[in-house]
Amino acid sequence: MLKSLLTEERPVSITTFSGERFHATLLTFEDASRLTFSRLGQRLGYDASGDWLVYGRDETLSLWNETTDQIKSIRTPIEMVLDIVPTNHRLIELFKQVNRGELTPDELPRRRIPPLREDLVDWLSAVRTGALTLENVSDLAAHALWWTEDMHLDARVMAGLAFLHGVDFQTEPGVYLYEEEELGWWLRYLR
């Protein structure tokens, strides 16, 4: 995570699990690498009151007051704080958090990698297991189509993204146009 820090301090907005919003400052790579680990993990920055923004060994963010040992758990994903690209697996995990109400869609990372066929297979497989909704996959596909508009992608990926972008179309409330059979066909096609 340290390597994702820039050469200049940078302001970021973070939200705790209780809904409090804070403005914090990310340290530079050089400054953060000179600091010792806290008992919670690596110090990445600080807020206006001087509490440390810490990236824990359990891959969570916290605001930690070193004097009082008070800890506020941060729900904002590390990928948003550091503006780094999440892996496809991590992106699916973040969408699960949105579905459970632990994150808002606005808190999902802005930057994404262009999807591969394997990624689309993972998305469809996650729908079949109930981990993602058809709406989640449609959102992922819409973002990918927008993000990769000027890129050359594999023809199967482009066809898959076009299909997935409309996969949440309903013919009537609660009845989707595409059924399990079509999803299975697309899984086989993308594999």
CSV table of C-alpha atoms in Angstrom, one decimal:
chain,number,residue,atom,x,y,z
A,1,MET,CA,0.0,0.0,0.0
A,2,LEU,CA,2.9,2.4,0.7
A,3,LYS,CA,3.9,2.3,-3.0
A,4,SER,CA,0.5,3.7,-3.9
A,5,LEU,CA,1.3,6.9,-1.9
A,6,LEU,CA,2.4,9.9,-4.0
A,7,THR,CA,5.3,12.2,-3.7
A,8,GLU,CA,3.1,15.0,-2.4
A,9,GLU,CA,0.6,14.9,0.5
A,10,ARG,CA,-3.0,14.6,-0.8
A,11,PRO,CA,-6.3,15.4,0.9
A,12,VAL,CA,-9.0,12.6,0.9
A,13,SER,CA,-12.5,12.2,2.2
A,14,ILE,CA,-13.3,9.2,4.4
A,15,THR,CA,-16.5,7.9,6.0
A,16,THR,CA,-16.7,5.8,9.2
A,17,PHE,CA,-19.1,2.8,9.6
A,18,SER,CA,-21.2,5.1,11.9
A,19,GLY,CA,-21.6,7.5,9.0
A,20,GLU,CA,-19.2,10.3,10.2
A,21,ARG,CA,-17.3,12.0,7.3
A,22,PHE,CA,-13.8,13.1,7.8
A,23,HIS,CA,-11.2,14.9,5.7
A,24,ALA,CA,-7.7,13.4,6.0
A,25,THR,CA,-4.3,14.0,4.5
A,26,LEU,CA,-2.4,11.2,3.0
A,27,LEU,CA,1.3,11.2,3.7
A,28,THR,CA,3.9,11.0,1.0
A,29,PHE,CA,5.6,7.6,0.3
A,30,GLU,CA,8.8,8.9,1.9
A,31,ASP,CA,7.2,10.2,5.0
A,32,ALA,CA,5.0,7.1,5.6
A,33,SER,CA,7.9,4.7,5.1
A,34,ARG,CA,9.8,6.5,7.8
A,35,LEU,CA,7.1,6.0,10.4
A,36,THR,CA,7.0,2.9,12.6
A,37,PHE,CA,4.0,0.6,12.4
A,38,SER,CA,1.4,1.3,15.0
A,39,ARG,CA,-0.2,-1.5,16.9
A,40,LEU,CA,-3.0,-1.4,14.3
A,41,GLY,CA,-0.8,-1.3,11.2
A,42,GLN,CA,0.8,1.1,8.7
A,43,ARG,CA,0.3,4.8,9.2
A,44,LEU,CA,-0.8,6.3,5.9
A,45,GLY,CA,-2.1,9.8,6.9
A,46,TYR,CA,-3.8,11.9,9.5
A,47,ASP,CA,-7.0,13.9,10.0
A,48,ALA,CA,-7.5,17.5,11.2
A,49,SER,CA,-7.5,16.5,14.9
A,50,GLY,CA,-4.2,14.6,14.5
A,51,ASP,CA,-5.6,11.1,14.6
A,52,TRP,CA,-3.7,8.6,12.4
A,53,LEU,CA,-5.2,7.0,9.3
A,54,VAL,CA,-4.0,3.5,9.6
A,55,TYR,CA,-4.1,0.6,7.2
A,56,GLY,CA,-4.4,-2.5,9.3
A,57,ARG,CA,-2.9,-6.0,8.9
A,58,ASP,CA,-6.5,-7.2,8.4
A,59,GLU,CA,-6.7,-4.9,5.3
A,60,THR,CA,-9.0,-2.4,7.0
A,61,LEU,CA,-8.7,1.3,7.4
A,62,SER,CA,-9.0,3.0,10.8
A,63,LEU,CA,-8.6,6.4,12.4
A,64,TRP,CA,-6.6,6.0,15.5
A,65,ASN,CA,-6.0,8.4,18.4
A,66,GLU,CA,-2.7,7.4,19.7
A,67,THR,CA,-3.2,9.2,23.0
A,68,THR,CA,-6.6,7.9,24.0
A,69,ASP,CA,-6.4,4.7,21.9
A,70,GLN,CA,-9.8,5.5,20.4
A,71,ILE,CA,-10.4,3.7,17.1
A,72,LYS,CA,-12.9,4.6,14.4
A,73,SER,CA,-13.3,2.0,11.7
A,74,ILE,CA,-13.4,3.5,8.1
A,75,ARG,CA,-15.8,2.0,5.6
A,76,THR,CA,-14.4,3.9,2.6
A,77,PRO,CA,-12.5,1.3,0.6
A,78,ILE,CA,-8.7,1.6,0.5
A,79,GLU,CA,-8.9,1.7,-3.3
A,80,MET,CA,-10.9,5.0,-3.1
A,81,VAL,CA,-8.5,6.5,-0.5
A,82,LEU,CA,-5.4,5.7,-2.5
A,83,ASP,CA,-7.1,5.9,-5.9
A,84,ILE,CA,-5.8,2.5,-6.9
A,85,VAL,CA,-7.4,-0.1,-9.2
A,86,PRO,CA,-9.1,-3.0,-7.4
A,87,THR,CA,-8.7,-6.6,-8.6
A,88,ASN,CA,-11.8,-8.2,-10.1
A,89,HIS,CA,-12.1,-10.3,-7.0
A,90,ARG,CA,-12.0,-7.3,-4.7
A,91,LEU,CA,-14.5,-5.4,-6.9
A,92,ILE,CA,-17.0,-8.3,-6.5
A,93,GLU,CA,-16.4,-8.1,-2.7
A,94,LEU,CA,-17.1,-4.4,-2.7
A,95,PHE,CA,-20.3,-4.9,-4.7
A,96,LYS,CA,-21.3,-7.5,-2.0
A,97,GLN,CA,-20.8,-4.8,0.6
A,98,VAL,CA,-23.0,-2.4,-1.4
A,99,ASN,CA,-25.7,-5.1,-1.5
A,100,ARG,CA,-25.5,-5.5,2.3
A,101,GLY,CA,-25.8,-1.8,2.8
A,102,GLU,CA,-22.2,-1.4,4.1
A,103,LEU,CA,-21.1,0.8,1.2
A,104,THR,CA,-23.0,3.2,-1.1
A,105,PRO,CA,-22.5,2.9,-4.9
A,106,ASP,CA,-20.8,6.2,-4.8
A,107,GLU,CA,-18.1,4.7,-2.6
A,108,LEU,CA,-17.0,2.2,-5.2
A,109,PRO,CA,-13.6,2.8,-6.7
A,110,ARG,CA,-13.6,5.0,-9.7
A,111,ARG,CA,-10.6,3.4,-11.4
A,112,ARG,CA,-11.0,-0.1,-12.8
A,113,ILE,CA,-9.0,-2.4,-15.1
A,114,PRO,CA,-10.4,-3.3,-18.5
A,115,PRO,CA,-12.2,-6.6,-17.9
A,116,LEU,CA,-11.0,-9.9,-19.4
A,117,ARG,CA,-13.2,-12.8,-20.4
A,118,GLU,CA,-12.4,-14.5,-17.1
A,119,ASP,CA,-13.7,-11.4,-15.3
A,120,LEU,CA,-17.0,-11.6,-17.1
A,121,VAL,CA,-17.2,-15.3,-16.2
A,122,ASP,CA,-16.6,-14.4,-12.6
A,123,TRP,CA,-19.4,-11.8,-12.7
A,124,LEU,CA,-21.9,-14.2,-14.2
A,125,SER,CA,-20.8,-17.0,-11.8
A,126,ALA,CA,-21.3,-14.6,-8.9
A,127,VAL,CA,-24.9,-13.9,-10.1
A,128,ARG,CA,-25.6,-17.6,-10.3
A,129,THR,CA,-24.4,-18.1,-6.7
A,130,GLY,CA,-26.3,-15.1,-5.5
A,131,ALA,CA,-23.2,-13.0,-4.6
A,132,LEU,CA,-24.1,-10.4,-7.1
A,133,THR,CA,-27.4,-9.2,-8.6
A,134,LEU,CA,-28.1,-8.7,-12.3
A,135,GLU,CA,-28.2,-5.0,-11.5
A,136,ASN,CA,-24.6,-5.2,-10.1
A,137,VAL,CA,-23.4,-6.9,-13.2
A,138,SER,CA,-25.2,-4.4,-15.5
A,139,ASP,CA,-23.5,-1.6,-13.5
A,140,LEU,CA,-20.1,-3.3,-13.9
A,141,ALA,CA,-20.6,-3.7,-17.6
A,142,ALA,CA,-21.8,-0.2,-18.1
A,143,HIS,CA,-18.7,1.2,-16.3
A,144,ALA,CA,-16.4,-1.1,-18.3
A,145,LEU,CA,-18.0,0.0,-21.6
A,146,TRP,CA,-17.6,3.6,-20.7
A,147,TRP,CA,-14.0,3.2,-19.4
A,148,THR,CA,-12.8,1.2,-22.4
A,149,GLU,CA,-14.6,3.2,-25.0
A,150,ASP,CA,-11.4,4.0,-26.9
A,151,MET,CA,-9.6,0.7,-26.3
A,152,HIS,CA,-9.4,-2.3,-28.4
A,153,LEU,CA,-10.8,-5.3,-26.5
A,154,ASP,CA,-11.3,-8.9,-27.4
A,155,ALA,CA,-14.4,-9.4,-29.5
A,156,ARG,CA,-15.9,-11.8,-27.0
A,157,VAL,CA,-15.4,-9.4,-24.2
A,158,MET,CA,-17.1,-6.6,-26.1
A,159,ALA,CA,-20.1,-8.9,-27.0
A,160,GLY,CA,-20.2,-10.0,-23.3
A,161,LEU,CA,-20.1,-6.5,-22.0
A,162,ALA,CA,-22.9,-5.5,-24.4
A,163,PHE,CA,-25.0,-8.4,-23.2
A,164,LEU,CA,-24.3,-7.8,-19.5
A,165,HIS,CA,-25.1,-4.1,-19.8
A,166,GLY,CA,-28.7,-5.1,-20.5
A,167,VAL,CA,-28.9,-8.2,-18.4
A,168,ASP,CA,-31.0,-6.5,-15.8
A,169,PHE,CA,-33.8,-5.6,-18.3
A,170,GLN,CA,-37.2,-6.6,-16.8
A,171,THR,CA,-40.2,-7.4,-18.9
A,172,GLU,CA,-42.4,-6.7,-15.9
A,173,PRO,CA,-41.5,-5.9,-12.3
A,174,GLY,CA,-39.4,-8.8,-10.9
A,175,VAL,CA,-39.4,-10.7,-14.2
A,176,TYR,CA,-36.1,-10.5,-16.1
A,177,LEU,CA,-35.9,-10.8,-19.9
A,178,TYR,CA,-32.9,-13.2,-19.7
A,179,GLU,CA,-33.3,-16.5,-17.9
A,180,GLU,CA,-30.9,-19.0,-16.5
A,181,GLU,CA,-30.5,-20.7,-19.9
A,182,GLU,CA,-29.2,-17.5,-21.5
A,183,LEU,CA,-26.8,-16.9,-18.6
A,184,GLY,CA,-25.5,-20.4,-19.0
A,185,TRP,CA,-25.0,-19.9,-22.7
A,186,TRP,CA,-23.0,-16.7,-22.1
A,187,LEU,CA,-20.9,-18.4,-19.5
A,188,ARG,CA,-20.0,-21.2,-22.0
A,189,TYR,CA,-19.3,-18.6,-24.7
A,190,LEU,CA,-17.0,-16.5,-22.6
A,191,ARG,CA,-15.1,-19.5,-21.3
